[in-house]
Amino acid sequence: MMTVVFTVYFFLIGMLVTSFTNVVGLRVPVGESIVRPRSHCPNCGHVLGPLELTPVIGYLVLRGKCRTCQLPISIKYPALELLGGILYAYAFYQFGWSMQFILSILLTSLLSILVMSDLAYMLIPNKILLFFLPISLIVRYLSPLENWYNPIIGGFVGFFLLFVIFLASRQGMGAGDVKLFGVLGIFLGPLHVVIALFVSAFVGSIIGLGLLGFKRVERKQPIPFVPSIAVGTLLTYYFADDWVKLYLDLFL
Ligand SMILES: [Zn+2]
Protein backbone atom coordinates (compact mmCIF):
# COMPACT_ATOMS: atom_id res chain seq x y z
CA MET A 1 0.00 0.00 0.00
CA MET A 2 2.74 2.47 0.97
CA THR A 3 4.56 1.57 -2.24
CA VAL A 4 1.54 2.76 -4.25
CA VAL A 5 1.36 6.02 -2.29
CA PHE A 6 5.05 6.74 -2.80
CA THR A 7 4.95 5.73 -6.47
CA VAL A 8 2.17 8.31 -7.02
CA TYR A 9 4.13 10.80 -4.91
CA PHE A 10 7.24 10.36 -7.07
CA PHE A 11 5.11 10.62 -10.22
CA LEU A 12 4.12 14.14 -9.07
CA ILE A 13 7.68 14.98 -7.97
CA GLY A 14 8.98 13.75 -11.33
CA MET A 15 6.61 16.10 -13.18
CA LEU A 16 7.67 19.04 -10.98
CA VAL A 17 11.39 18.34 -11.36
CA THR A 18 10.98 17.94 -15.12
CA SER A 19 9.20 21.27 -15.46
CA PHE A 20 12.34 22.69 -13.80
CA THR A 21 14.75 20.70 -16.00
CA ASN A 22 12.83 22.02 -19.05
CA VAL A 23 13.72 25.55 -17.90
CA VAL A 24 17.35 24.50 -17.29
CA GLY A 25 17.56 22.93 -20.77
CA LEU A 26 16.16 26.08 -22.38
CA ARG A 27 18.17 28.66 -20.43
CA VAL A 28 21.62 27.24 -19.65
CA PRO A 29 22.71 26.77 -23.31
CA VAL A 30 22.08 30.48 -24.03
CA GLY A 31 23.75 31.65 -20.82
CA GLU A 32 20.58 32.77 -19.04
CA SER A 33 19.98 32.47 -15.29
CA ILE A 34 17.73 29.58 -14.28
CA VAL A 35 15.94 31.63 -11.59
CA ARG A 36 15.48 35.06 -13.18
CA PRO A 37 13.48 36.30 -14.98
CA ARG A 38 10.41 34.31 -13.91
CA SER A 39 8.89 32.04 -16.58
CA HIS A 40 7.05 34.13 -19.13
CA CYS A 41 5.58 34.01 -22.63
CA PRO A 42 8.41 34.60 -25.13
CA ASN A 43 6.01 36.59 -27.33
CA CYS A 44 4.15 39.02 -25.06
CA GLY A 45 6.14 38.71 -21.81
CA HIS A 46 3.10 37.62 -19.75
CA VAL A 47 4.52 36.21 -16.48
CA LEU A 48 3.09 32.77 -15.68
CA GLY A 49 1.03 32.42 -12.51
CA PRO A 50 1.06 29.41 -10.14
CA LEU A 51 -1.71 27.54 -12.01
CA GLU A 52 -0.05 28.11 -15.39
CA LEU A 53 3.25 26.85 -13.95
CA THR A 54 1.69 23.62 -12.68
CA PRO A 55 3.12 20.77 -14.80
CA VAL A 56 0.76 19.34 -17.45
CA ILE A 57 -2.31 20.87 -15.68
CA GLY A 58 -1.15 24.37 -16.66
CA TYR A 59 -0.98 23.34 -20.29
CA LEU A 60 -4.46 21.74 -20.17
CA VAL A 61 -6.06 24.72 -18.39
CA LEU A 62 -4.58 27.07 -20.99
CA ARG A 63 -5.55 24.66 -23.81
CA GLY A 64 -2.00 24.99 -25.16
CA LYS A 65 -2.08 28.76 -25.70
CA CYS A 66 -0.73 31.85 -23.92
CA ARG A 67 -3.54 33.40 -21.83
CA THR A 68 -2.75 36.92 -23.04
CA CYS A 69 -1.59 36.70 -26.66
CA GLN A 70 -2.83 33.21 -27.68
CA LEU A 71 0.64 32.16 -28.86
CA PRO A 72 0.59 28.33 -29.04
CA ILE A 73 2.68 26.61 -26.33
CA SER A 74 4.76 23.68 -27.55
CA ILE A 75 3.39 20.23 -26.65
CA LYS A 76 7.05 19.34 -25.84
CA TYR A 77 6.77 20.83 -22.34
CA PRO A 78 3.77 18.87 -20.97
CA ALA A 79 4.90 15.75 -22.88
CA LEU A 80 8.34 15.81 -21.22
CA GLU A 81 6.80 16.60 -17.82
CA LEU A 82 4.46 13.62 -18.09
CA LEU A 83 7.32 11.38 -19.21
CA GLY A 84 9.48 12.65 -16.32
CA GLY A 85 6.68 11.78 -13.90
CA ILE A 86 6.31 8.28 -15.32
CA LEU A 87 10.07 7.67 -15.20
CA TYR A 88 10.42 8.87 -11.60
CA ALA A 89 7.48 6.67 -10.57
CA TYR A 90 8.92 3.69 -12.43
CA ALA A 91 12.35 4.18 -10.82
CA PHE A 92 10.77 4.14 -7.35
CA TYR A 93 8.58 1.15 -8.24
CA GLN A 94 11.71 -0.73 -9.40
CA PHE A 95 14.18 0.18 -6.69
CA GLY A 96 12.27 1.58 -3.69
CA TRP A 97 14.23 3.61 -1.14
CA SER A 98 17.78 2.98 -2.33
CA MET A 99 20.81 4.66 -3.88
CA GLN A 100 19.89 2.86 -7.10
CA PHE A 101 16.67 4.92 -7.10
CA ILE A 102 18.66 8.16 -6.65
CA LEU A 103 20.96 7.09 -9.49
CA SER A 104 17.94 6.38 -11.73
CA ILE A 105 16.24 9.75 -11.20
CA LEU A 106 19.59 11.50 -11.62
CA LEU A 107 20.01 9.81 -15.01
CA THR A 108 16.40 10.66 -15.92
CA SER A 109 16.89 14.35 -15.12
CA LEU A 110 20.25 14.60 -16.90
CA LEU A 111 18.59 13.19 -20.02
CA SER A 112 15.50 15.47 -19.69
CA ILE A 113 17.69 18.59 -19.60
CA LEU A 114 19.71 17.46 -22.61
CA VAL A 115 16.64 16.43 -24.65
CA MET A 116 15.18 19.91 -24.11
CA SER A 117 18.42 21.67 -24.99
CA ASP A 118 18.99 19.47 -28.06
CA LEU A 119 15.42 19.99 -29.35
CA ALA A 120 15.70 23.75 -28.82
CA TYR A 121 19.28 24.46 -29.94
CA MET A 122 20.87 21.18 -31.17
CA LEU A 123 23.33 21.63 -28.30
CA ILE A 124 24.65 19.54 -25.41
CA PRO A 125 25.93 22.14 -22.92
CA ASN A 126 29.31 21.37 -21.28
CA LYS A 127 28.08 23.07 -18.09
CA ILE A 128 25.38 20.44 -17.63
CA LEU A 129 27.77 17.53 -18.28
CA LEU A 130 30.35 19.00 -15.88
CA PHE A 131 27.66 19.41 -13.24
CA PHE A 132 26.47 15.80 -13.52
CA LEU A 133 29.91 14.19 -13.94
CA PRO A 134 31.06 14.34 -10.26
CA ILE A 135 27.54 13.73 -8.90
CA SER A 136 27.07 10.64 -11.04
CA LEU A 137 30.44 9.27 -9.88
CA ILE A 138 29.63 9.87 -6.21
CA VAL A 139 26.12 8.37 -6.37
CA ARG A 140 27.40 5.43 -8.41
CA TYR A 141 30.00 4.69 -5.73
CA LEU A 142 27.37 4.92 -2.99
CA SER A 143 25.17 2.43 -4.92
CA PRO A 144 25.76 -1.33 -4.86
CA LEU A 145 28.66 -1.95 -7.24
CA GLU A 146 29.62 -5.01 -9.28
CA ASN A 147 33.26 -3.93 -8.84
CA TRP A 148 35.07 -0.66 -8.19
CA TYR A 149 36.30 -0.07 -11.74
CA ASN A 150 33.05 -0.42 -13.74
CA PRO A 151 31.96 3.26 -13.51
CA ILE A 152 35.42 4.55 -14.48
CA ILE A 153 36.06 2.04 -17.26
CA GLY A 154 32.48 2.67 -18.44
CA GLY A 155 33.19 6.39 -18.71
CA PHE A 156 36.36 5.81 -20.74
CA VAL A 157 34.72 3.19 -23.00
CA GLY A 158 31.74 5.50 -23.70
CA PHE A 159 33.99 8.46 -24.42
CA PHE A 160 36.54 6.71 -26.65
CA LEU A 161 34.00 4.61 -28.55
CA LEU A 162 32.14 7.77 -29.54
CA PHE A 163 35.40 9.61 -30.15
CA VAL A 164 36.40 7.01 -32.77
CA ILE A 165 32.97 7.27 -34.41
CA PHE A 166 33.25 11.07 -34.24
CA LEU A 167 36.59 10.97 -36.11
CA ALA A 168 35.32 8.44 -38.65
CA SER A 169 31.99 10.14 -39.36
CA ARG A 170 33.34 13.70 -39.70
CA GLN A 171 29.78 14.99 -39.35
CA GLY A 172 26.47 13.77 -38.04
CA MET A 173 28.05 13.11 -34.66
CA GLY A 174 28.86 16.13 -32.49
CA ALA A 175 31.60 16.56 -29.90
CA GLY A 176 28.77 16.91 -27.36
CA ASP A 177 27.69 13.32 -28.04
CA VAL A 178 31.24 12.10 -27.33
CA LYS A 179 31.34 13.81 -23.94
CA LEU A 180 27.78 12.75 -23.13
CA PHE A 181 28.65 9.07 -23.67
CA GLY A 182 31.57 9.54 -21.30
CA VAL A 183 29.10 10.55 -18.57
CA LEU A 184 26.60 7.84 -19.58
CA GLY A 185 29.38 5.27 -19.27
CA ILE A 186 29.70 6.16 -15.56
CA PHE A 187 26.00 5.42 -15.07
CA LEU A 188 25.93 2.30 -17.24
CA GLY A 189 29.34 0.64 -16.98
CA PRO A 190 31.42 -0.58 -19.95
CA LEU A 191 29.16 -3.36 -21.30
CA HIS A 192 25.89 -1.47 -21.03
CA VAL A 193 27.23 1.75 -22.51
CA VAL A 194 28.13 -0.17 -25.68
CA ILE A 195 24.65 -1.73 -25.75
CA ALA A 196 23.14 1.74 -25.17
CA LEU A 197 24.97 3.07 -28.23
CA PHE A 198 23.54 0.34 -30.46
CA VAL A 199 20.01 0.75 -29.09
CA SER A 200 20.24 4.55 -29.47
CA ALA A 201 21.39 4.22 -33.08
CA PHE A 202 18.53 1.79 -33.73
CA VAL A 203 15.94 4.09 -32.13
CA GLY A 204 17.47 7.04 -34.02
CA SER A 205 17.15 5.31 -37.38
CA ILE A 206 13.50 4.42 -36.71
CA ILE A 207 12.72 8.01 -35.69
CA GLY A 208 14.65 9.32 -38.71
CA LEU A 209 12.80 7.04 -41.14
CA GLY A 210 9.48 7.92 -39.46
CA LEU A 211 10.10 11.66 -39.80
CA LEU A 212 11.18 11.24 -43.43
CA GLY A 213 8.16 9.04 -44.14
CA PHE A 214 5.77 11.62 -42.73
CA LYS A 215 7.69 14.35 -44.57
CA ARG A 216 8.41 16.14 -41.30
CA VAL A 217 12.06 16.63 -42.26
CA GLU A 218 14.11 16.91 -45.46
CA ARG A 219 16.73 14.35 -46.38
CA LYS A 220 20.15 15.58 -45.10
CA GLN A 221 18.47 17.82 -42.53
CA PRO A 222 20.13 17.14 -39.17
CA ILE A 223 17.78 15.55 -36.62
CA PRO A 224 18.40 16.00 -32.87
CA PHE A 225 20.00 12.74 -31.70
CA VAL A 226 19.68 13.20 -27.93
CA PRO A 227 16.02 12.03 -27.75
CA SER A 228 17.14 8.72 -29.33
CA ILE A 229 20.11 8.54 -26.94
CA ALA A 230 17.72 9.13 -24.01
CA VAL A 231 15.38 6.33 -25.10
CA GLY A 232 18.27 3.96 -25.89
CA THR A 233 20.02 4.71 -22.59
CA LEU A 234 16.95 4.24 -20.40
CA LEU A 235 15.88 1.03 -22.18
CA THR A 236 19.42 -0.29 -21.67
CA TYR A 237 19.59 0.91 -18.06
CA TYR A 238 16.40 -0.93 -17.08
CA PHE A 239 16.31 -3.94 -19.40
CA ALA A 240 19.79 -4.79 -20.76
CA ASP A 241 20.42 -7.41 -18.07
CA ASP A 242 17.25 -9.23 -19.22
CA TRP A 243 18.40 -9.05 -22.85
CA VAL A 244 21.87 -10.37 -22.00
CA LYS A 245 20.34 -13.21 -19.97
CA LEU A 246 17.89 -14.07 -22.77
CA TYR A 247 20.73 -14.05 -25.29
CA LEU A 248 22.86 -16.35 -23.13
CA ASP A 249 19.90 -18.70 -22.56
CA LEU A 250 19.21 -18.88 -26.29
CA PHE A 251 22.72 -19.25 -27.62
CA LEU A 252 24.82 -20.87 -24.92
ZN1 LIG B 1 1.87 35.59 -24.75
CSV table of N, CA, C and O and ligand atoms in Angstrom, one decimal, residues 41-46 66-71, ligand 1:
chain,number,residue,atom,x,y,z
A,41,CYS,N,5.8,34.3,-21.2
A,41,CYS,CA,5.6,34.0,-22.6
A,41,CYS,C,6.7,34.7,-23.4
A,41,CYS,O,6.9,35.9,-23.2
A,42,PRO,N,7.3,34.0,-24.4
A,42,PRO,CA,8.4,34.6,-25.1
A,42,PRO,C,7.9,35.7,-26.1
A,42,PRO,O,8.6,36.5,-26.5
A,43,ASN,N,6.6,35.6,-26.4
A,43,ASN,CA,6.0,36.6,-27.3
A,43,ASN,C,5.6,37.9,-26.7
A,43,ASN,O,6.0,39.0,-27.0
A,44,CYS,N,4.7,37.8,-25.6
A,44,CYS,CA,4.1,39.0,-25.1
A,44,CYS,C,4.7,39.3,-23.7
A,44,CYS,O,4.4,40.4,-23.1
A,45,GLY,N,5.5,38.4,-23.1
A,45,GLY,CA,6.1,38.7,-21.8
A,45,GLY,C,5.2,38.4,-20.6
A,45,GLY,O,5.7,38.7,-19.5
A,46,HIS,N,4.0,38.0,-20.8
A,46,HIS,CA,3.1,37.6,-19.8
A,46,HIS,C,3.8,36.6,-18.8
A,46,HIS,O,4.2,35.6,-19.2
A,66,CYS,N,-1.0,30.8,-24.9
A,66,CYS,CA,-0.7,31.8,-23.9
A,66,CYS,C,-2.0,32.5,-23.6
A,66,CYS,O,-2.8,32.9,-24.5
A,67,ARG,N,-2.3,32.8,-22.3
A,67,ARG,CA,-3.5,33.4,-21.8
A,67,ARG,C,-3.7,34.8,-22.4
A,67,ARG,O,-4.8,35.2,-22.8
A,68,THR,N,-2.6,35.5,-22.6
A,68,THR,CA,-2.8,36.9,-23.0
A,68,THR,C,-2.7,37.1,-24.6
A,68,THR,O,-3.6,37.7,-25.1
A,69,CYS,N,-1.7,36.4,-25.2
A,69,CYS,CA,-1.6,36.7,-26.7
A,69,CYS,C,-2.0,35.5,-27.5
A,69,CYS,O,-1.9,35.6,-28.7
A,70,GLN,N,-2.4,34.4,-26.9
A,70,GLN,CA,-2.8,33.2,-27.7
A,70,GLN,C,-1.7,32.5,-28.5
A,70,GLN,O,-2.0,31.7,-29.3
A,71,LEU,N,-0.5,32.9,-28.2
A,71,LEU,CA,0.6,32.2,-28.9
A,71,LEU,C,0.6,30.7,-28.4
A,71,LEU,O,0.5,30.4,-27.2
B,1,ZN,ZN,1.9,35.6,-24.8
